[in-house]
mmCIF file of C-alpha atoms in Angstrom:
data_model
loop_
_atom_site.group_PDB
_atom_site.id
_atom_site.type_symbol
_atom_site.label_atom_id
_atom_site.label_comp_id
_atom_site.label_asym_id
_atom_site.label_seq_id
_atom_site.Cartn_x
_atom_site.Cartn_y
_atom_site.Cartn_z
ATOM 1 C CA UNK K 210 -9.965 23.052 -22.924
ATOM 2 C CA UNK K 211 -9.697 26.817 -23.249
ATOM 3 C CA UNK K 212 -13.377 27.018 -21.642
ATOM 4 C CA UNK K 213 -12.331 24.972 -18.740
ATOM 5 C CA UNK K 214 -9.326 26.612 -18.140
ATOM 6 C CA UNK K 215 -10.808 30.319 -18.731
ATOM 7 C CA UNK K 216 -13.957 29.131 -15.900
ATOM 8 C CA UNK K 217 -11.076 27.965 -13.509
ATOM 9 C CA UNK K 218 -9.374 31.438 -14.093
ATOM 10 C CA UNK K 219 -12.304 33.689 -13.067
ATOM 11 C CA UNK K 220 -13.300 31.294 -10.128
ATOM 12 C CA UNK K 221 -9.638 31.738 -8.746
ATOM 13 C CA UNK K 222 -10.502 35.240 -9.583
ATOM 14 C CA UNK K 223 -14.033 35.598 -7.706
ATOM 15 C CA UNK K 224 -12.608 33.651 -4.877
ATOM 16 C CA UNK K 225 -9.099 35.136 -4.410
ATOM 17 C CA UNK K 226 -9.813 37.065 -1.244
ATOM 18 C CA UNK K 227 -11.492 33.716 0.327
ATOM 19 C CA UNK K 228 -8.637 31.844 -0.837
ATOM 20 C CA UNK K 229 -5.491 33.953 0.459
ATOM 21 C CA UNK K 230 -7.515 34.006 3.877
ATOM 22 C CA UNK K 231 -7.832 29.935 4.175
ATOM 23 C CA UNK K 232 -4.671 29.654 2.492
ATOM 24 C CA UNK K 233 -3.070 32.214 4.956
ATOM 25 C CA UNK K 234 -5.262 30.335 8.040
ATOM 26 C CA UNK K 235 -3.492 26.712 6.905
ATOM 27 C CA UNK K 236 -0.049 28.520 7.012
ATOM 28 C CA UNK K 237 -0.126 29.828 9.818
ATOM 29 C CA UNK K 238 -1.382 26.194 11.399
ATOM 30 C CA UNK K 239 1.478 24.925 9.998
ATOM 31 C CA UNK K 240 3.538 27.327 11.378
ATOM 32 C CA UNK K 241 2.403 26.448 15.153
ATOM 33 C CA UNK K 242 2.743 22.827 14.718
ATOM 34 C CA UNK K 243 6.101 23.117 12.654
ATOM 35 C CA UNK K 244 7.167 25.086 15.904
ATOM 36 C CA UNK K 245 5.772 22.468 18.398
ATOM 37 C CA UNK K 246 8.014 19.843 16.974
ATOM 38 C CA UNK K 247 11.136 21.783 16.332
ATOM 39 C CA UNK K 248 10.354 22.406 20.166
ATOM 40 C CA UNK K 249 9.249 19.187 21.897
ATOM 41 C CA UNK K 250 8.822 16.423 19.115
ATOM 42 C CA UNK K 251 11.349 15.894 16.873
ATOM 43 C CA UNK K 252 11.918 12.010 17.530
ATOM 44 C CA UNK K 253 8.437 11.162 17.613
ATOM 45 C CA UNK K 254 8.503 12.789 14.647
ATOM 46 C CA UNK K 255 11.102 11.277 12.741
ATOM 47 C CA UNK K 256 9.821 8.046 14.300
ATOM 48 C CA UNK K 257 6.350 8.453 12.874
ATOM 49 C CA UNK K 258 7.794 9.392 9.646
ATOM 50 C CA UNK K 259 10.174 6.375 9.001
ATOM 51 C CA UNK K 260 7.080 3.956 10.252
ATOM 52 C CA UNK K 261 4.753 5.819 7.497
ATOM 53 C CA UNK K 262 7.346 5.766 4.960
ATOM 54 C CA UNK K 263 7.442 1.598 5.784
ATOM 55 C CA UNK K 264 4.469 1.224 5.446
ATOM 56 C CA UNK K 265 3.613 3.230 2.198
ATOM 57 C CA UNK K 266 6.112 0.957 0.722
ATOM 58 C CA UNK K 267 4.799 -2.452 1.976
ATOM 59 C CA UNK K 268 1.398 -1.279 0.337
ATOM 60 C CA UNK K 269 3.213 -0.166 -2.598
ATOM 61 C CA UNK K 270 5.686 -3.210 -3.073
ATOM 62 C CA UNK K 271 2.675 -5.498 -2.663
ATOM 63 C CA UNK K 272 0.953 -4.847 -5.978
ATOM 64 C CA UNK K 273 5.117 -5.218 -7.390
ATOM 65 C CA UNK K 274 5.630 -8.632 -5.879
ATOM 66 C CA UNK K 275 1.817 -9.571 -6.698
ATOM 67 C CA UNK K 276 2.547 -8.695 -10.893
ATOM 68 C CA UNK K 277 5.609 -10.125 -10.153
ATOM 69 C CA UNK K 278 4.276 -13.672 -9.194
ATOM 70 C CA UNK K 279 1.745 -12.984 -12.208
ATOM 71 C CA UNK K 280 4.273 -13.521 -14.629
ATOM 72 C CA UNK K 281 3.819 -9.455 -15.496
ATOM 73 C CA UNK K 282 7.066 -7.560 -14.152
ATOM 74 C CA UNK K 283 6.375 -4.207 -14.428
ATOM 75 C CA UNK K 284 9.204 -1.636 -13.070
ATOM 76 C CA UNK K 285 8.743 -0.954 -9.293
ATOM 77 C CA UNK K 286 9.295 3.271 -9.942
ATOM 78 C CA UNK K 287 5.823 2.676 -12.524
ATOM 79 C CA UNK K 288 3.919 0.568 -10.167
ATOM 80 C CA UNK K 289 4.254 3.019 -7.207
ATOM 81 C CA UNK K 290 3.665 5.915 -9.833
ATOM 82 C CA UNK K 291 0.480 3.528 -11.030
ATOM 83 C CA UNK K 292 -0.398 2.821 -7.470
ATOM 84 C CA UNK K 293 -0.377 6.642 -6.427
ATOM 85 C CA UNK K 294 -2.853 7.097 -9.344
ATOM 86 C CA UNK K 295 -5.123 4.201 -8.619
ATOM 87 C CA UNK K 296 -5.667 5.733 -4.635
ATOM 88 C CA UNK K 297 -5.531 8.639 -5.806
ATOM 89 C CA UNK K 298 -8.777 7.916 -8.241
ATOM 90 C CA UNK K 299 -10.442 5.484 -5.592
ATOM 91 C CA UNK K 300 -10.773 8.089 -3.430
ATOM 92 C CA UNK K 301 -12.817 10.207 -5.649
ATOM 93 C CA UNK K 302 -15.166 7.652 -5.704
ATOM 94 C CA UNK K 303 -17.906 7.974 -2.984
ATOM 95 C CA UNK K 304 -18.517 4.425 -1.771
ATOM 96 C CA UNK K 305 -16.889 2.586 0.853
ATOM 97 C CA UNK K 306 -13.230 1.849 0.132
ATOM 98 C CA UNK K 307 -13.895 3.395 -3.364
ATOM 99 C CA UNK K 308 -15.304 -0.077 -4.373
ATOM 100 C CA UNK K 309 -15.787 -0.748 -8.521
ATOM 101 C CA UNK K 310 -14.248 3.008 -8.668
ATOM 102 C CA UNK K 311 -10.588 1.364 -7.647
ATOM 103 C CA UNK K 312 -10.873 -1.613 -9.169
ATOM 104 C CA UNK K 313 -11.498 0.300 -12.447
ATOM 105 C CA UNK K 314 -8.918 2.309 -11.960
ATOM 106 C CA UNK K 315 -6.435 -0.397 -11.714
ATOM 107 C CA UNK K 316 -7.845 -2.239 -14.793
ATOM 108 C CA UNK K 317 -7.557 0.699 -16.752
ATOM 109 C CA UNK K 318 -4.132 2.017 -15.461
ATOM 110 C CA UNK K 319 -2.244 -1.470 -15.595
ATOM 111 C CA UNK K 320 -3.999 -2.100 -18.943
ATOM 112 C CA UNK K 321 -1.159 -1.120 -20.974
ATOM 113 C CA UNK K 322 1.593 -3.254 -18.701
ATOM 114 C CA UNK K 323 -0.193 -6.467 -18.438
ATOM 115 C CA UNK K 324 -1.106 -8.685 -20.699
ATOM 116 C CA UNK K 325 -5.043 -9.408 -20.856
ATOM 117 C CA UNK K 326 -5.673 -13.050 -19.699
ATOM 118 C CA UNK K 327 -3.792 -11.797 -16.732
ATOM 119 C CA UNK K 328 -5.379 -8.784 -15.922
ATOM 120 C CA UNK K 329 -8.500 -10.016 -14.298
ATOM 121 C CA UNK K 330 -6.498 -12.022 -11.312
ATOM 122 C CA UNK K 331 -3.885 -8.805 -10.631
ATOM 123 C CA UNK K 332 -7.187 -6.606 -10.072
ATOM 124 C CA UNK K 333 -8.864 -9.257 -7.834
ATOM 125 C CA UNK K 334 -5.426 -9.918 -6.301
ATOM 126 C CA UNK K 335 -4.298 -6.412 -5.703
ATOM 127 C CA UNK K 336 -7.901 -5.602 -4.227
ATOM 128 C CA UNK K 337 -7.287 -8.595 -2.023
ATOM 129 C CA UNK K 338 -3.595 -7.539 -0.782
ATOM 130 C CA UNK K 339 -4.232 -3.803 -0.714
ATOM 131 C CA UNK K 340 -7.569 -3.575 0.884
ATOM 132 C CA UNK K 341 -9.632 -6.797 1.991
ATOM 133 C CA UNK K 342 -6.401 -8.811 3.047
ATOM 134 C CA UNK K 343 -5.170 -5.390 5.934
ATOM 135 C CA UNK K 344 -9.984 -5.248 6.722
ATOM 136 C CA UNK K 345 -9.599 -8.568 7.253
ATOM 137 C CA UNK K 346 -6.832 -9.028 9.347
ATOM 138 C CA UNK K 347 -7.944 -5.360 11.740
ATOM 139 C CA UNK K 348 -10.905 -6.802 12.297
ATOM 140 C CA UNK K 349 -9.820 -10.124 13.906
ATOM 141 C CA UNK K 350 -7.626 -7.945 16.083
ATOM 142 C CA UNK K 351 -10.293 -6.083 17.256
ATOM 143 C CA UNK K 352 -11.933 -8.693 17.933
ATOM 144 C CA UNK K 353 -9.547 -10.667 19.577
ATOM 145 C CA UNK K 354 -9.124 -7.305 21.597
ATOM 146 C CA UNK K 355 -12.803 -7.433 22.602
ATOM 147 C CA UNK K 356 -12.670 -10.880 23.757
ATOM 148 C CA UNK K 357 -9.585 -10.497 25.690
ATOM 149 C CA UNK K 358 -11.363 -6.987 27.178
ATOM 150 C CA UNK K 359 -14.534 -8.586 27.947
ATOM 151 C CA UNK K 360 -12.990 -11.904 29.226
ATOM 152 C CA UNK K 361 -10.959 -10.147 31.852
ATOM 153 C CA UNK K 362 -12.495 -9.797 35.549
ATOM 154 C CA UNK K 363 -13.431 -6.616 36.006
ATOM 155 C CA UNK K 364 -10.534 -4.650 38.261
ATOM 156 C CA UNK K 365 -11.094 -4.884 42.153
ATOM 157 C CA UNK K 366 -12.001 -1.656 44.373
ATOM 158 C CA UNK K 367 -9.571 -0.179 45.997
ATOM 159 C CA UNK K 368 -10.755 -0.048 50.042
ATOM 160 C CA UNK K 369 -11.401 3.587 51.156
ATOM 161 C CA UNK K 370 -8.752 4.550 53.863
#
């Protein structure tokens, strides 16, 4: 542990200059767009905010109500501590939609809250609410989007005056 720690120390060291000038170049981005919405966009931003926040929570309260239904209550402040963990972890993982990588993660960080012979159907579940259920249902809307688009006639020409 001291090794690790004593490596991350002289990289932050070797670094620092490269650092303070990205770090300094993201504040100063932040800055402008802070000031564009103080300026112009301060209900589309509230807006956008309260429809993330929704949303975060559907995700979230799915894996609750899915342990839930399991017969495996677990407290809804863990699971969306849990949950942050388990996307946190699949996205370390580089394959698509952190497959095996997030499904691990969830094994191993709902171990301890769920009893085993129920374990095996939250994982498949949760994988199925929280990212094959939402793939599933975009891409019928795009397609249904592509068959309305391509259905349509295409739109007359205006006459030249």
């Amino acid at each position: 542990a001291a090794l690790v720690l004593a490596a991350v120390i002289a990289a932050v060291v070797a670094f620092r200059r490269l650092l303070a000038r990205r770090l300094g170049r993201v504040w100063h981005d932040f800055a402008a767009a802070y000031t564009v919405i103080a300026a112009r966009g301060k209900r589309r931003f509230v807006i956008t905010l309260a429809l993330t926040a929704v949303q975060w929570t559907c995700r979230y309260s799915a894996t609750a109500l899915l342990l839930s239904s399991l017969g495996a209550p677990v407290p809804i402040a863990l699971v969306f501590l849990l949950q942050w963990a388990v996307f946190a972890a699949a996205l370390v993982v580089p394959t698509p939609g952190g497959m095996v990588g997030a499904e691990a993660a969830f094994y191993v960080a709902y171990a301890p809250f769920i009893p085993p012979h129920i374990l095996p159907a939250a994982v498949a579940g949760w994988r199925l609410l929280t990212f094959y259920g939402p793939l599933g249902l975009a891409a019928l809307g795009f397609a249904i989007l592509q068959y309305r688009w391509h259905r349509s006639p295409p739109p007359e020409p205006t006459p030249a005056l």
